[in-house]
Amino acid sequence: MRIGLLAFILLMFTTQIGYAQNKKRYIDSLLTIANKVSPDSNSVNALTTLQRFYFERGQYDSVLKYAKRTLPISRQLKNTKSQTRVNYNLGLIYTNLSNYDSAEFYLNEALALMPIIKDTVAEINIYNALALLSNKRSNYVSAVEYLLKSVERIDQSGNPDIKQWLPQAYSNIGHNLIAEKQIEKGIEYEKKALRIKNYPNEVRYRVLLYLDIFDAYVQLEKLEVSKFYLDSAVALNSEANNVVISALVANNEGLYYDQLSDLPNAKKSYARAYQLCDST
């Protein structure tokens, strides 16, 4: 038993060493390309890959480091698509770091390049990022304005794949309107999203839409109406197969029972939500 355990530990140790060595070789090879004396498009691609590598691991300082190295090379090469992508990435990173002024600067830099690259997908993503930034600043009016611009570009697109983004856009508009206390108007947008069908991750989005509308009607003190949307979320949740969403559903059930002053059932629902969160 002890020999078997020792062999297993040794195997795990050597595997981790091998992984670390492979990772170092991978990064070193990218840096070799990135650090060329005369940078070219391959250097830009290598630096972009390094940004993605560190972003996926949550190492934002390294993402910022390589993004800022990419910008001057992209300008020198007159690669406006790369400039747009890097400015957009910097905007998202600074938003995650709560450095909102820097985030706004880089996102606006990316937006200013839209007339040159004419990329509908990039423009929609930038508007969505600016909406997220406004939401983080609790500027819900500005968030809605950016989201409406995003919807306009989605509507103008003849690409069916892009059209599938409408439910999320309407949902985000509704969410921000509700936060701005324009509750009835927010509910209208959420219901508009509900009327759209056959798009990726539809079940997950529909559960979240039902929960948003439920909460909005609770705020309006219309419990009987709110119950329909909570029941719809509960019924559909079994198809979502998502622990986080199940926890949200349970938490909203607790809220509903709270409104009824049914403390035993409220406690059960909140406890179930906690258990689901604890299991992730």
C-alpha positions as semicolon CSV with decimal commas, in nm:
position;residue;x (nm);y (nm);z (nm)
1;M;0,000;0,000;0,000
2;R;0,276;0,243;0,099
3;I;0,480;0,162;-0,213
4;G;0,170;0,213;-0,431
5;L;0,096;0,548;-0,266
6;L;0,458;0,658;-0,308
7;A;0,446;0,563;-0,677
8;F;0,124;0,762;-0,721
9;I;0,270;1,071;-0,550
10;L;0,587;1,042;-0,761
11;L;0,376;1,014;-1,078
12;M;0,173;1,323;-0,985
13;F;0,490;1,517;-0,900
14;T;0,661;1,430;-1,229
15;T;0,340;1,507;-1,423
16;Q;0,322;1,853;-1,263
17;I;0,689;1,914;-1,344
18;G;0,627;1,808;-1,704
19;Y;0,326;2,041;-1,729
20;A;0,525;2,333;-1,586
21;Q;0,813;2,266;-1,827
22;N;0,578;2,245;-2,127
23;K;0,404;2,565;-2,023
24;K;0,739;2,744;-1,989
25;R;0,849;2,621;-2,333
26;Y;0,519;2,736;-2,483
27;I;0,550;3,085;-2,332
28;D;0,918;3,109;-2,425
29;S;0,840;3,021;-2,788
30;L;0,573;3,293;-2,800
31;L;0,811;3,545;-2,643
32;T;1,079;3,461;-2,899
33;I;0,839;3,556;-3,177
34;A;0,708;3,860;-2,988
35;N;1,059;3,993;-2,917
36;K;1,180;3,995;-3,277
37;V;1,410;4,288;-3,358
38;S;1,176;4,391;-3,638
39;P;0,825;4,314;-3,512
40;D;0,572;4,197;-3,771
41;S;0,222;4,046;-3,785
42;N;0,358;3,724;-3,629
43;S;0,476;3,928;-3,331
44;V;0,126;4,073;-3,296
45;N;-0,027;3,723;-3,312
46;A;0,216;3,593;-3,049
47;L;0,142;3,884;-2,814
48;T;-0,232;3,835;-2,868
49;T;-0,197;3,466;-2,778
50;L;-0,006;3,560;-2,462
51;Q;-0,289;3,796;-2,365
52;R;-0,544;3,518;-2,410
53;F;-0,326;3,271;-2,217
54;Y;-0,301;3,497;-1,912
55;F;-0,661;3,621;-1,934
56;E;-0,791;3,263;-1,909
57;R;-0,588;3,225;-1,589
58;G;-0,705;3,554;-1,439
59;Q;-0,353;3,702;-1,444
60;Y;-0,466;4,049;-1,548
61;D;-0,134;4,224;-1,483
62;S;0,030;4,005;-1,747
63;V;-0,261;4,068;-1,987
64;L;-0,213;4,443;-1,945
65;K;0,162;4,409;-1,993
66;Y;0,136;4,228;-2,327
67;A;-0,164;4,426;-2,451
68;K;0,026;4,751;-2,402
69;R;0,321;4,604;-2,589
70;T;0,092;4,507;-2,876
71;L;-0,060;4,853;-2,931
72;P;0,246;5,041;-3,065
73;I;0,340;4,749;-3,292
74;S;-0,015;4,738;-3,431
75;R;-0,003;5,113;-3,495
76;Q;0,334;5,083;-3,665
77;L;0,200;4,805;-3,889
78;K;-0,126;5,001;-3,942
79;N;-0,315;4,694;-3,826
80;T;-0,639;4,862;-3,719
81;K;-0,815;4,533;-3,643
82;S;-0,545;4,444;-3,393
83;Q;-0,559;4,795;-3,244
84;T;-0,936;4,758;-3,199
85;R;-0,904;4,416;-3,037
86;V;-0,630;4,529;-2,797
87;N;-0,814;4,847;-2,695
88;Y;-1,128;4,639;-2,638
89;N;-0,933;4,385;-2,428
90;L;-0,778;4,663;-2,221
91;G;-1,122;4,813;-2,165
92;L;-1,257;4,481;-2,035
93;I;-0,956;4,420;-1,810
94;Y;-0,973;4,768;-1,657
95;T;-1,348;4,720;-1,602
96;N;-1,275;4,395;-1,415
97;L;-1,012;4,580;-1,210
98;S;-1,263;4,861;-1,131
99;N;-1,037;5,116;-1,303
100;Y;-1,332;5,267;-1,481
101;D;-1,167;5,580;-1,624
102;S;-0,901;5,374;-1,802
103;A;-1,167;5,126;-1,917
104;E;-1,370;5,408;-2,072
105;F;-1,063;5,552;-2,246
106;Y;-0,966;5,226;-2,417
107;L;-1,323;5,126;-2,511
108;N;-1,375;5,468;-2,673
109;E;-1,043;5,424;-2,855
110;A;-1,175;5,095;-2,993
111;L;-1,508;5,252;-3,088
112;A;-1,331;5,534;-3,275
113;L;-1,177;5,275;-3,512
114;M;-1,516;5,136;-3,621
115;P;-1,551;5,363;-3,929
116;I;-1,219;5,221;-4,052
117;I;-1,260;4,847;-3,992
118;K;-1,642;4,834;-4,036
119;D;-1,675;4,523;-3,816
120;T;-2,033;4,475;-3,695
121;V;-1,947;4,208;-3,438
122;A;-1,668;4,419;-3,288
123;E;-1,895;4,725;-3,272
124;I;-2,171;4,531;-3,093
125;N;-1,918;4,390;-2,844
126;I;-1,782;4,739;-2,773
127;Y;-2,131;4,880;-2,711
128;N;-2,202;4,587;-2,477
129;A;-1,873;4,647;-2,294
130;L;-1,955;5,019;-2,255
131;A;-2,299;4,921;-2,124
132;L;-2,136;4,688;-1,869
133;L;-1,901;4,968;-1,765
134;S;-2,195;5,209;-1,721
135;N;-2,378;4,945;-1,516
136;K;-2,073;4,903;-1,290
137;R;-2,082;5,279;-1,236
138;S;-2,455;5,253;-1,156
139;N;-2,524;5,476;-1,457
140;Y;-2,818;5,271;-1,582
141;V;-2,941;5,540;-1,823
142;S;-2,608;5,534;-2,008
143;A;-2,607;5,151;-2,002
144;V;-2,947;5,142;-2,171
145;E;-2,833;5,392;-2,435
146;Y;-2,535;5,174;-2,529
147;L;-2,749;4,860;-2,532
148;L;-3,002;5,027;-2,763
149;K;-2,715;5,106;-3,001
150;S;-2,614;4,741;-2,981
151;V;-2,971;4,633;-3,066
152;E;-2,977;4,875;-3,358
153;R;-2,661;4,721;-3,504
154;I;-2,796;4,368;-3,445
155;D;-3,120;4,459;-3,623
156;Q;-2,928;4,608;-3,915
157;S;-2,722;4,294;-3,956
158;G;-2,840;4,039;-4,207
159;N;-2,641;3,769;-4,029
160;P;-2,872;3,516;-3,857
161;D;-2,598;3,427;-3,607
162;I;-2,578;3,791;-3,495
163;K;-2,959;3,812;-3,473
164;Q;-2,940;3,541;-3,204
165;W;-2,788;3,798;-2,969
166;L;-3,117;3,991;-2,946
167;P;-3,261;3,803;-2,644
168;Q;-2,954;3,881;-2,434
169;A;-2,957;4,245;-2,549
170;Y;-3,326;4,289;-2,462
171;S;-3,270;4,116;-2,129
172;N;-2,981;4,349;-2,042
173;I;-3,190;4,654;-2,136
174;G;-3,474;4,530;-1,917
175;H;-3,238;4,458;-1,628
176;N;-3,091;4,810;-1,639
177;L;-3,433;4,976;-1,672
178;I;-3,555;4,784;-1,367
179;A;-3,245;4,896;-1,176
180;E;-3,328;5,254;-1,284
181;K;-3,676;5,197;-1,132
182;Q;-3,841;5,211;-1,474
183;I;-3,986;4,876;-1,376
184;E;-4,284;4,847;-1,614
185;K;-4,069;4,946;-1,912
186;G;-3,802;4,698;-1,802
187;I;-4,059;4,420;-1,784
188;E;-4,166;4,500;-2,142
189;Y;-3,811;4,441;-2,268
190;E;-3,774;4,123;-2,066
191;K;-4,101;3,991;-2,214
192;K;-3,980;4,095;-2,560
193;A;-3,679;3,869;-2,505
194;L;-3,909;3,586;-2,393
195;R;-4,094;3,596;-2,724
196;I;-3,776;3,504;-2,916
197;K;-3,704;3,133;-2,953
198;N;-3,449;2,891;-3,096
199;Y;-3,116;3,048;-3,002
200;P;-2,806;2,913;-2,819
201;N;-2,838;2,858;-2,443
202;E;-3,209;2,941;-2,468
203;V;-3,318;2,745;-2,161
204;R;-3,063;2,915;-1,936
205;Y;-3,159;3,262;-2,059
206;R;-3,531;3,194;-2,028
207;V;-3,493;3,088;-1,665
208;L;-3,302;3,409;-1,592
209;L;-3,565;3,615;-1,775
210;Y;-3,843;3,455;-1,571
211;L;-3,653;3,535;-1,250
212;D;-3,593;3,896;-1,355
213;I;-3,962;3,946;-1,432
214;F;-4,060;3,773;-1,107
215;D;-3,838;4,009;-0,907
216;A;-3,972;4,312;-1,095
217;Y;-4,332;4,222;-1,010
218;V;-4,230;4,167;-0,647
219;Q;-4,096;4,523;-0,647
220;L;-4,434;4,637;-0,783
221;E;-4,598;4,438;-0,501
222;K;-4,787;4,222;-0,751
223;L;-4,724;3,887;-0,586
224;E;-4,997;3,696;-0,767
225;V;-4,855;3,797;-1,106
226;S;-4,498;3,736;-0,992
227;K;-4,582;3,377;-0,889
228;F;-4,653;3,280;-1,251
229;Y;-4,299;3,376;-1,357
230;L;-4,138;3,211;-1,054
231;D;-4,330;2,889;-1,128
232;S;-4,217;2,910;-1,491
233;A;-3,854;2,943;-1,379
234;V;-3,890;2,646;-1,141
235;A;-4,049;2,429;-1,410
236;L;-3,784;2,510;-1,672
237;N;-3,490;2,491;-1,432
238;S;-3,475;2,111;-1,450
239;E;-3,377;2,143;-1,817
240;A;-3,106;2,402;-1,751
241;N;-2,881;2,152;-1,568
242;N;-2,684;2,439;-1,410
243;V;-2,604;2,452;-1,038
244;V;-2,562;2,830;-1,029
245;I;-2,899;2,888;-1,195
246;S;-3,062;2,632;-0,963
247;A;-2,923;2,829;-0,667
248;L;-3,072;3,151;-0,810
249;V;-3,410;2,982;-0,851
250;A;-3,404;2,855;-0,492
251;N;-3,301;3,199;-0,364
252;N;-3,594;3,360;-0,548
253;E;-3,829;3,100;-0,402
254;G;-3,701;3,211;-0,062
255;L;-3,777;3,572;-0,155
256;Y;-4,131;3,478;-0,253
257;Y;-4,196;3,299;0,076
258;D;-4,044;3,595;0,260
259;Q;-4,301;3,821;0,096
260;L;-4,574;3,586;0,224
261;S;-4,417;3,586;0,573
262;D;-4,387;3,208;0,537
263;L;-4,061;3,183;0,729
264;P;-4,030;2,800;0,745
265;N;-4,049;2,763;0,365
266;A;-3,832;3,072;0,314
267;K;-3,560;2,917;0,533
268;K;-3,581;2,587;0,343
269;S;-3,541;2,764;0,008
270;Y;-3,252;2,981;0,127
271;A;-3,083;2,674;0,278
272;R;-3,119;2,488;-0,054
273;A;-2,970;2,788;-0,237
274;Y;-2,675;2,792;0,006
275;Q;-2,616;2,417;-0,036
276;L;-2,615;2,452;-0,416
277;C;-2,369;2,743;-0,400
278;D;-2,151;2,548;-0,160
279;S;-2,140;2,254;-0,402
280;T;-1,978;2,454;-0,683
